[in-house]
PDB file of C-alpha atoms in Angstrom:
ATOM      1  CA  GLY R   3      76.231  85.734  84.287  1.00 66.00           C
ATOM      2  CA  ALA R   4      78.272  83.350  82.118  1.00 83.00           C
ATOM      3  CA  VAL R   5      78.435  80.493  84.595  1.00 90.00           C
ATOM      4  CA  VAL R   6      79.728  77.074  83.657  1.00 93.00           C
ATOM      5  CA  SER R   7      79.177  74.098  85.921  1.00 95.00           C
ATOM      6  CA  GLN R   8      80.736  70.665  85.980  1.00 96.00           C
ATOM      7  CA  HIS R   9      79.442  67.505  87.517  1.00 97.00           C
ATOM      8  CA  PRO R  10      80.711  65.684  89.426  1.00 97.00           C
ATOM      9  CA  SER R  11      83.349  67.791  91.135  1.00 95.00           C
ATOM     10  CA  ARG R  12      85.168  64.674  92.270  1.00 96.00           C
ATOM     11  CA  VAL R  13      84.933  61.056  91.204  1.00 97.00           C
ATOM     12  CA  ILE R  14      86.799  57.939  92.213  1.00 97.00           C
ATOM     13  CA  CYS R  15      86.464  54.852  90.082  1.00 96.00           C
ATOM     14  CA  LYS R  16      88.023  51.445  89.638  1.00 96.00           C
ATOM     15  CA  SER R  17      90.405  50.704  86.818  1.00 97.00           C
ATOM     16  CA  GLY R  18      88.563  49.492  83.723  1.00 96.00           C
ATOM     17  CA  THR R  19      85.337  51.354  84.366  1.00 97.00           C
ATOM     18  CA  SER R  20      84.002  54.346  82.446  1.00 97.00           C
ATOM     19  CA  VAL R  21      83.298  57.755  83.902  1.00 97.00           C
ATOM     20  CA  LYS R  22      81.136  60.529  82.485  1.00 97.00           C
ATOM     21  CA  ILE R  23      81.748  64.184  83.268  1.00 98.00           C
ATOM     22  CA  GLU R  24      79.156  66.827  82.430  1.00 97.00           C
ATOM     23  CA  CYS R  25      79.787  70.421  81.497  1.00 96.00           C
ATOM     24  CA  ARG R  26      76.878  72.835  81.427  1.00 96.00           C
ATOM     25  CA  SER R  27      76.577  76.475  80.501  1.00 93.00           C
ATOM     26  CA  LEU R  28      73.931  77.699  82.932  1.00 94.00           C
ATOM     27  CA  ASP R  29      72.932  81.086  81.575  1.00 89.00           C
ATOM     28  CA  PHE R  30      74.089  81.182  77.988  1.00 88.00           C
ATOM     29  CA  GLN R  31      74.190  79.005  74.916  1.00 89.00           C
ATOM     30  CA  ALA R  32      77.614  77.619  74.126  1.00 88.00           C
ATOM     31  CA  THR R  33      78.330  77.130  70.465  1.00 84.00           C
ATOM     32  CA  THR R  34      81.738  75.754  71.291  1.00 88.00           C
ATOM     33  CA  MET R  35      82.984  73.897  74.327  1.00 92.00           C
ATOM     34  CA  PHE R  36      86.521  72.904  75.140  1.00 94.00           C
ATOM     35  CA  TRP R  37      87.961  70.188  77.335  1.00 96.00           C
ATOM     36  CA  TYR R  38      91.272  70.606  79.115  1.00 96.00           C
ATOM     37  CA  ARG R  39      93.325  68.365  81.340  1.00 96.00           C
ATOM     38  CA  GLN R  40      95.498  69.631  84.172  1.00 93.00           C
ATOM     39  CA  PHE R  41      98.079  67.537  85.977  1.00 85.00           C
ATOM     40  CA  PRO R  42      99.162  68.547  89.494  1.00 80.00           C
ATOM     41  CA  LYS R  43     101.253  71.708  89.489  1.00 77.00           C
ATOM     42  CA  GLN R  44     101.070  71.783  85.709  1.00 82.00           C
ATOM     43  CA  SER R  45      99.442  73.784  83.010  1.00 88.00           C
ATOM     44  CA  LEU R  46      96.124  73.134  81.321  1.00 92.00           C
ATOM     45  CA  MET R  47      96.404  71.113  78.146  1.00 94.00           C
ATOM     46  CA  LEU R  48      93.699  71.359  75.515  1.00 93.00           C
ATOM     47  CA  MET R  49      92.258  67.930  74.779  1.00 95.00           C
ATOM     48  CA  ALA R  50      89.480  68.652  72.336  1.00 94.00           C
ATOM     49  CA  THR R  51      87.075  71.178  70.915  1.00 91.00           C
ATOM     50  CA  SER R  52      83.422  70.388  70.463  1.00 89.00           C
ATOM     51  CA  ASN R  53      80.801  72.257  68.511  1.00 85.00           C
ATOM     52  CA  GLU R  54      77.142  71.597  69.106  1.00 81.00           C
ATOM     53  CA  GLY R  55      75.825  68.948  66.795  1.00 80.00           C
ATOM     54  CA  SER R  56      79.127  67.946  65.252  1.00 82.00           C
ATOM     55  CA  LYS R  57      82.005  65.650  66.056  1.00 86.00           C
ATOM     56  CA  ALA R  58      84.679  66.849  68.419  1.00 90.00           C
ATOM     57  CA  THR R  59      88.113  67.832  67.171  1.00 91.00           C
ATOM     58  CA  TYR R  60      90.853  66.213  69.214  1.00 93.00           C
ATOM     59  CA  GLU R  61      94.330  67.547  69.794  1.00 92.00           C
ATOM     60  CA  GLN R  62      97.286  65.525  68.648  1.00 91.00           C
ATOM     61  CA  GLY R  63      98.056  62.710  71.040  1.00 92.00           C
ATOM     62  CA  VAL R  64      94.593  62.561  72.596  1.00 94.00           C
ATOM     63  CA  GLU R  65      92.887  59.221  72.056  1.00 94.00           C
ATOM     64  CA  LYS R  66      89.424  59.897  70.712  1.00 92.00           C
ATOM     65  CA  ASP R  67      88.258  56.376  71.552  1.00 94.00           C
ATOM     66  CA  LYS R  68      89.283  56.778  75.163  1.00 96.00           C
ATOM     67  CA  PHE R  69      87.952  60.293  75.681  1.00 96.00           C
ATOM     68  CA  LEU R  70      84.503  60.401  74.127  1.00 95.00           C
ATOM     69  CA  ILE R  71      83.008  63.853  73.801  1.00 94.00           C
ATOM     70  CA  ASN R  72      79.394  64.605  73.074  1.00 90.00           C
ATOM     71  CA  HIS R  73      77.988  68.095  72.601  1.00 88.00           C
ATOM     72  CA  ALA R  74      74.352  67.265  72.164  1.00 83.00           C
ATOM     73  CA  SER R  75      72.893  70.654  73.002  1.00 90.00           C
ATOM     74  CA  LEU R  76      73.929  74.262  73.255  1.00 90.00           C
ATOM     75  CA  THR R  77      74.185  73.987  77.030  1.00 93.00           C
ATOM     76  CA  LEU R  78      75.663  70.549  77.607  1.00 94.00           C
ATOM     77  CA  SER R  79      78.834  68.726  76.683  1.00 94.00           C
ATOM     78  CA  THR R  80      79.958  65.445  78.174  1.00 95.00           C
ATOM     79  CA  LEU R  81      83.353  63.820  78.429  1.00 97.00           C
ATOM     80  CA  THR R  82      83.405  60.071  78.967  1.00 97.00           C
ATOM     81  CA  VAL R  83      86.656  58.478  80.005  1.00 97.00           C
ATOM     82  CA  THR R  84      86.327  54.898  78.818  1.00 97.00           C
ATOM     83  CA  SER R  85      88.126  51.969  80.423  1.00 96.00           C
ATOM     84  CA  ALA R  86      89.845  54.328  82.817  1.00 96.00           C
ATOM     85  CA  HIS R  87      93.301  53.537  84.138  1.00 96.00           C
ATOM     86  CA  PRO R  88      95.353  55.142  86.919  1.00 95.00           C
ATOM     87  CA  GLU R  89      97.264  57.256  84.389  1.00 95.00           C
ATOM     88  CA  ASP R  90      93.961  58.909  83.455  1.00 96.00           C
ATOM     89  CA  SER R  91      93.751  60.361  86.954  1.00 96.00           C
ATOM     90  CA  SER R  92      93.787  64.097  86.516  1.00 95.00           C
ATOM     91  CA  PHE R  93      91.848  67.329  86.823  1.00 95.00           C
ATOM     92  CA  TYR R  94      89.504  67.816  83.878  1.00 97.00           C
ATOM     93  CA  ILE R  95      88.272  71.318  83.109  1.00 96.00           C
ATOM     94  CA  CYS R  96      85.767  72.419  80.530  1.00 96.00           C
ATOM     95  CA  SER R  97      85.152  75.845  79.083  1.00 94.00           C
ATOM     96  CA  ALA R  98      82.368  77.256  76.990  1.00 92.00           C
ATOM     97  CA  ALA R  99      82.267  80.017  74.406  1.00 88.00           C
ATOM     98  CA  PRO R 100      78.987  81.726  73.572  1.00 83.00           C
ATOM     99  CA  GLY R 101      79.646  82.218  69.876  1.00 70.00           C
ATOM    100  CA  THR R 102      82.251  82.229  67.202  1.00 58.00           C
ATOM    101  CA  GLN R 103      83.256  85.869  67.139  1.00 58.00           C
ATOM    102  CA  ILE R 104      86.979  86.327  67.021  1.00 56.00           C
ATOM    103  CA  ASP R 105      87.180  87.992  70.406  1.00 63.00           C
ATOM    104  CA  ASN R 106      85.008  85.441  72.088  1.00 64.00           C
ATOM    105  CA  GLU R 107      85.767  84.809  75.700  1.00 78.00           C
ATOM    106  CA  GLN R 108      85.748  81.310  77.160  1.00 86.00           C
ATOM    107  CA  PHE R 109      84.159  80.704  80.534  1.00 90.00           C
ATOM    108  CA  PHE R 110      85.626  77.923  82.604  1.00 92.00           C
ATOM    109  CA  GLY R 111      83.982  75.368  84.815  1.00 93.00           C
ATOM    110  CA  PRO R 112      85.359  74.578  88.289  1.00 92.00           C
ATOM    111  CA  GLY R 113      86.858  71.280  87.155  1.00 94.00           C
ATOM    112  CA  THR R 114      86.398  67.596  87.958  1.00 96.00           C
ATOM    113  CA  ARG R 115      88.992  65.654  89.910  1.00 95.00           C
ATOM    114  CA  LEU R 116      89.175  62.082  88.585  1.00 96.00           C
ATOM    115  CA  THR R 117      90.987  59.425  90.586  1.00 96.00           C
ATOM    116  CA  VAL R 118      91.292  55.964  89.087  1.00 96.00           C
ATOM    117  CA  LEU R 119      92.242  53.223  91.528  1.00 96.00           C
TER     118      LEU R 119
ATOM    119  CA  ALA V   1     102.826  75.895  67.044  1.00 76.00           C
ATOM    120  CA  GLN V   2     102.188  78.482  69.677  1.00 81.00           C
ATOM    121  CA  SER V   3     103.697  78.336  73.159  1.00 90.00           C
ATOM    122  CA  VAL V   4     103.620  80.330  76.355  1.00 94.00           C
ATOM    123  CA  THR V   5     106.403  80.634  78.898  1.00 96.00           C
ATOM    124  CA  GLN V   6     105.952  81.807  82.444  1.00 97.00           C
ATOM    125  CA  PRO V   7     109.492  81.847  83.807  1.00 96.00           C
ATOM    126  CA  ASP V   8     108.560  82.161  87.470  1.00 95.00           C
ATOM    127  CA  ILE V   9     107.011  79.084  89.083  1.00 94.00           C
ATOM    128  CA  HIS V  10     106.627  80.799  92.464  1.00 95.00           C
ATOM    129  CA  ILE V  11     106.644  84.437  93.458  1.00 97.00           C
ATOM    130  CA  THR V  12     106.415  85.777  96.992  1.00 97.00           C
ATOM    131  CA  VAL V  13     105.341  89.365  97.523  1.00 97.00           C
ATOM    132  CA  SER V  14     104.584  91.323 100.651  1.00 97.00           C
ATOM    133  CA  GLU V  15     101.064  92.612 101.030  1.00 97.00           C
ATOM    134  CA  GLY V  16     100.861  96.141  99.682  1.00 97.00           C
ATOM    135  CA  ALA V  17     103.878  95.722  97.435  1.00 98.00           C
ATOM    136  CA  SER V  18     103.773  95.870  93.667  1.00 97.00           C
ATOM    137  CA  LEU V  19     103.620  92.774  91.502  1.00 97.00           C
ATOM    138  CA  GLU V  20     104.773  91.809  88.042  1.00 98.00           C
ATOM    139  CA  LEU V  21     104.225  88.340  86.591  1.00 98.00           C
ATOM    140  CA  ARG V  22     106.098  87.572  83.423  1.00 98.00           C
ATOM    141  CA  CYS V  23     104.733  85.945  80.315  1.00 97.00           C
ATOM    142  CA  ASN V  24     106.414  85.356  76.970  1.00 96.00           C
ATOM    143  CA  TYR V  25     104.680  83.833  73.987  1.00 94.00           C
ATOM    144  CA  SER V  26     105.567  82.338  70.666  1.00 90.00           C
ATOM    145  CA  TYR V  27     102.988  82.634  67.930  1.00 82.00           C
ATOM    146  CA  GLY V  28     103.185  82.968  64.186  1.00 72.00           C
ATOM    147  CA  ALA V  29     100.517  85.599  63.805  1.00 75.00           C
ATOM    148  CA  THR V  30      98.946  88.350  65.826  1.00 73.00           C
ATOM    149  CA  PRO V  31      98.397  86.813  69.247  1.00 82.00           C
ATOM    150  CA  TYR V  32      95.290  86.935  71.318  1.00 87.00           C
ATOM    151  CA  LEU V  33      96.531  86.986  74.895  1.00 92.00           C
ATOM    152  CA  PHE V  34      94.864  86.303  78.215  1.00 93.00           C
ATOM    153  CA  TRP V  35      95.615  86.228  81.908  1.00 96.00           C
ATOM    154  CA  TYR V  36      93.563  83.943  84.135  1.00 95.00           C
ATOM    155  CA  VAL V  37      93.584  83.386  87.874  1.00 96.00           C
ATOM    156  CA  GLN V  38      92.812  80.028  89.452  1.00 93.00           C
ATOM    157  CA  SER V  39      91.929  79.702  93.107  1.00 88.00           C
ATOM    158  CA  PRO V  40      91.399  76.335  94.838  1.00 80.00           C
ATOM    159  CA  GLY V  41      87.909  75.020  94.175  1.00 73.00           C
ATOM    160  CA  GLN V  42      87.162  77.783  91.703  1.00 78.00           C
ATOM    161  CA  GLY V  43      87.133  77.865  87.941  1.00 81.00           C
ATOM    162  CA  LEU V  44      89.595  79.948  86.022  1.00 90.00           C
ATOM    163  CA  GLN V  45      88.628  83.582  86.089  1.00 92.00           C
ATOM    164  CA  LEU V  46      89.595  85.944  83.310  1.00 92.00           C
ATOM    165  CA  LEU V  47      91.598  88.915  84.564  1.00 96.00           C
ATOM    166  CA  LEU V  48      92.130  90.610  81.228  1.00 94.00           C
ATOM    167  CA  LYS V  49      92.639  89.996  77.531  1.00 91.00           C
ATOM    168  CA  TYR V  50      94.347  91.609  74.578  1.00 91.00           C
ATOM    169  CA  PHE V  51      93.177  91.338  70.993  1.00 85.00           C
ATOM    170  CA  SER V  52      94.159  94.603  69.367  1.00 82.00           C
ATOM    171  CA  GLY V  53      94.377  98.323  69.982  1.00 86.00           C
ATOM    172  CA  ASP V  54      95.896  99.872  73.057  1.00 89.00           C
ATOM    173  CA  THR V  55      98.773  97.718  74.234  1.00 91.00           C
ATOM    174  CA  LEU V  56      98.130  98.530  77.889  1.00 96.00           C
ATOM    175  CA  VAL V  57      95.114  96.554  78.991  1.00 96.00           C
ATOM    176  CA  GLN V  58      93.164  97.129  82.176  1.00 97.00           C
ATOM    177  CA  GLY V  59      91.518  94.210  83.884  1.00 96.00           C
ATOM    178  CA  ILE V  60      89.547  93.337  86.953  1.00 95.00           C
ATOM    179  CA  LYS V  61      90.775  93.501  90.553  1.00 95.00           C
ATOM    180  CA  GLY V  62      93.225  96.286  89.745  1.00 97.00           C
ATOM    181  CA  PHE V  63      95.356  94.241  87.342  1.00 98.00           C
ATOM    182  CA  GLU V  64      96.828  95.493  84.102  1.00 98.00           C
ATOM    183  CA  ALA V  65      99.034  93.986  81.422  1.00 98.00           C
ATOM    184  CA  GLU V  66     101.139  95.412  78.649  1.00 96.00           C
ATOM    185  CA  PHE V  67     101.563  93.780  75.267  1.00 94.00           C
ATOM    186  CA  LYS V  68     105.048  94.281  73.840  1.00 94.00           C
ATOM    187  CA  ARG V  69     105.324  92.789  70.401  1.00 91.00           C
ATOM    188  CA  SER V  70     109.072  93.429  70.139  1.00 91.00           C
ATOM    189  CA  GLN V  71     109.672  91.381  73.273  1.00 94.00           C
ATOM    190  CA  SER V  72     106.889  88.841  72.695  1.00 93.00           C
ATOM    191  CA  SER V  73     105.733  89.592  76.204  1.00 95.00           C
ATOM    192  CA  PHE V  74     102.484  90.180  78.012  1.00 97.00           C
ATOM    193  CA  ASN V  75     103.415  90.830  81.637  1.00 98.00           C
ATOM    194  CA  LEU V  76     100.789  91.202  84.325  1.00 98.00           C
ATOM    195  CA  ARG V  77     101.095  93.965  86.907  1.00 98.00           C
ATOM    196  CA  LYS V  78      99.363  95.223  90.001  1.00 98.00           C
ATOM    197  CA  PRO V  79     100.532  98.258  91.957  1.00 97.00           C
ATOM    198  CA  SER V  80      99.559  96.957  95.391  1.00 97.00           C
ATOM    199  CA  VAL V  81      98.698  93.342  96.145  1.00 97.00           C
ATOM    200  CA  HIS V  82      96.179  92.142  98.693  1.00 96.00           C
ATOM    201  CA  TRP V  83      96.263  88.870 100.620  1.00 95.00           C
ATOM    202  CA  SER V  84      93.283  87.726  98.550  1.00 94.00           C
ATOM    203  CA  ASP V  85      95.450  87.850  95.411  1.00 96.00           C
ATOM    204  CA  ALA V  86      97.264  84.677  96.489  1.00 96.00           C
ATOM    205  CA  ALA V  87      96.445  82.150  93.760  1.00 96.00           C
ATOM    206  CA  GLU V  88      97.749  80.511  90.609  1.00 95.00           C
ATOM    207  CA  TYR V  89      98.062  82.785  87.598  1.00 97.00           C
ATOM    208  CA  PHE V  90      98.042  81.552  84.034  1.00 96.00           C
ATOM    209  CA  CYS V  91      98.978  83.346  80.865  1.00 96.00           C
ATOM    210  CA  ALA V  92      97.414  81.974  77.691  1.00 94.00           C
ATOM    211  CA  VAL V  93      97.472  82.585  73.972  1.00 91.00           C
ATOM    212  CA  GLY V  94      94.420  82.119  71.831  1.00 84.00           C
ATOM    213  CA  ARG V  95      94.523  80.342  68.539  1.00 71.00           C
ATOM    214  CA  TYR V  96      91.979  81.753  66.153  1.00 63.00           C
ATOM    215  CA  SER V  97      91.523  80.571  62.602  1.00 58.00           C
ATOM    216  CA  GLY V  98      89.035  82.080  60.209  1.00 56.00           C
ATOM    217  CA  GLY V  99      87.189  83.997  62.889  1.00 50.00           C
ATOM    218  CA  GLY V 100      86.216  81.072  65.043  1.00 56.00           C
ATOM    219  CA  ALA V 101      87.028  80.648  68.696  1.00 62.00           C
ATOM    220  CA  ASP V 102      89.638  78.018  69.322  1.00 75.00           C
ATOM    221  CA  GLY V 103      91.308  76.424  72.283  1.00 84.00           C
ATOM    222  CA  LEU V 104      93.869  78.198  74.415  1.00 90.00           C
ATOM    223  CA  THR V 105      97.506  77.343  74.977  1.00 91.00           C
ATOM    224  CA  PHE V 106      98.454  77.978  78.582  1.00 94.00           C
ATOM    225  CA  GLY V 107     101.705  78.654  80.327  1.00 95.00           C
ATOM    226  CA  LYS V 108     102.646  76.498  83.293  1.00 94.00           C
ATOM    227  CA  GLY V 109     101.416  79.063  85.757  1.00 95.00           C
ATOM    228  CA  THR V 110     102.918  81.200  88.487  1.00 96.00           C
ATOM    229  CA  HIS V 111     102.009  80.526  92.084  1.00 96.00           C
ATOM    230  CA  LEU V 112     101.672  83.814  93.936  1.00 97.00           C
ATOM    231  CA  ILE V 113     102.274  83.856  97.674  1.00 97.00           C
ATOM    232  CA  ILE V 114     101.432  86.949  99.700  1.00 96.00           C
ATOM    233  CA  GLN V 115     103.405  87.618 102.858  1.00 95.00           C
ATOM    234  CA  PRO V 116     101.697  89.603 105.620  1.00 90.00           C
TER     235      PRO V 116
END
């Protein structure tokens, strides 16, 4: 149980285009979903937190107009990278938490590799 | 702001030998600590977590970790490693405010290499 999927697993796009990444909790309802970014050989950096039905909370330094997050249902959150540029190339990972209890575990998706040409 | 330090970027261990991965954290309140493992093509998998109670935490795959408040450490251990343990290991601290789940702050990871 507690499986999180991401789609696509890899995407290559041209500079200036927008890319949408989906994150789905397959067997549980996710009250909260998180988006992380991981550069090669680096740690995961939290980008934003999204709660179903409300606006996402972005971490300092993350451009909310560039990284649009929508958490329209309890099983789906999307991250749209708008007007992508080569510096946006990275590994994007989502996680989902079933509730808001203090000891709530997050379940991670397998990640999406974005390459912007 | 919280932070996590994993001092060892790479560690090489012989199969069957014991393992200890170091993790130090900085956090202004009681930390919620995690160890995750990341294998190529796989999502992060939780090995174990500490919220309160017994400071020695048992996890999956034979791993354990000990929370030492005085040293701000949460080191991961395994008495005998297997070749399948080769992966990237991340220590993370949870940021919880008012009882709601919040994002994690990760260390930079330790790449574990297993020698035959």
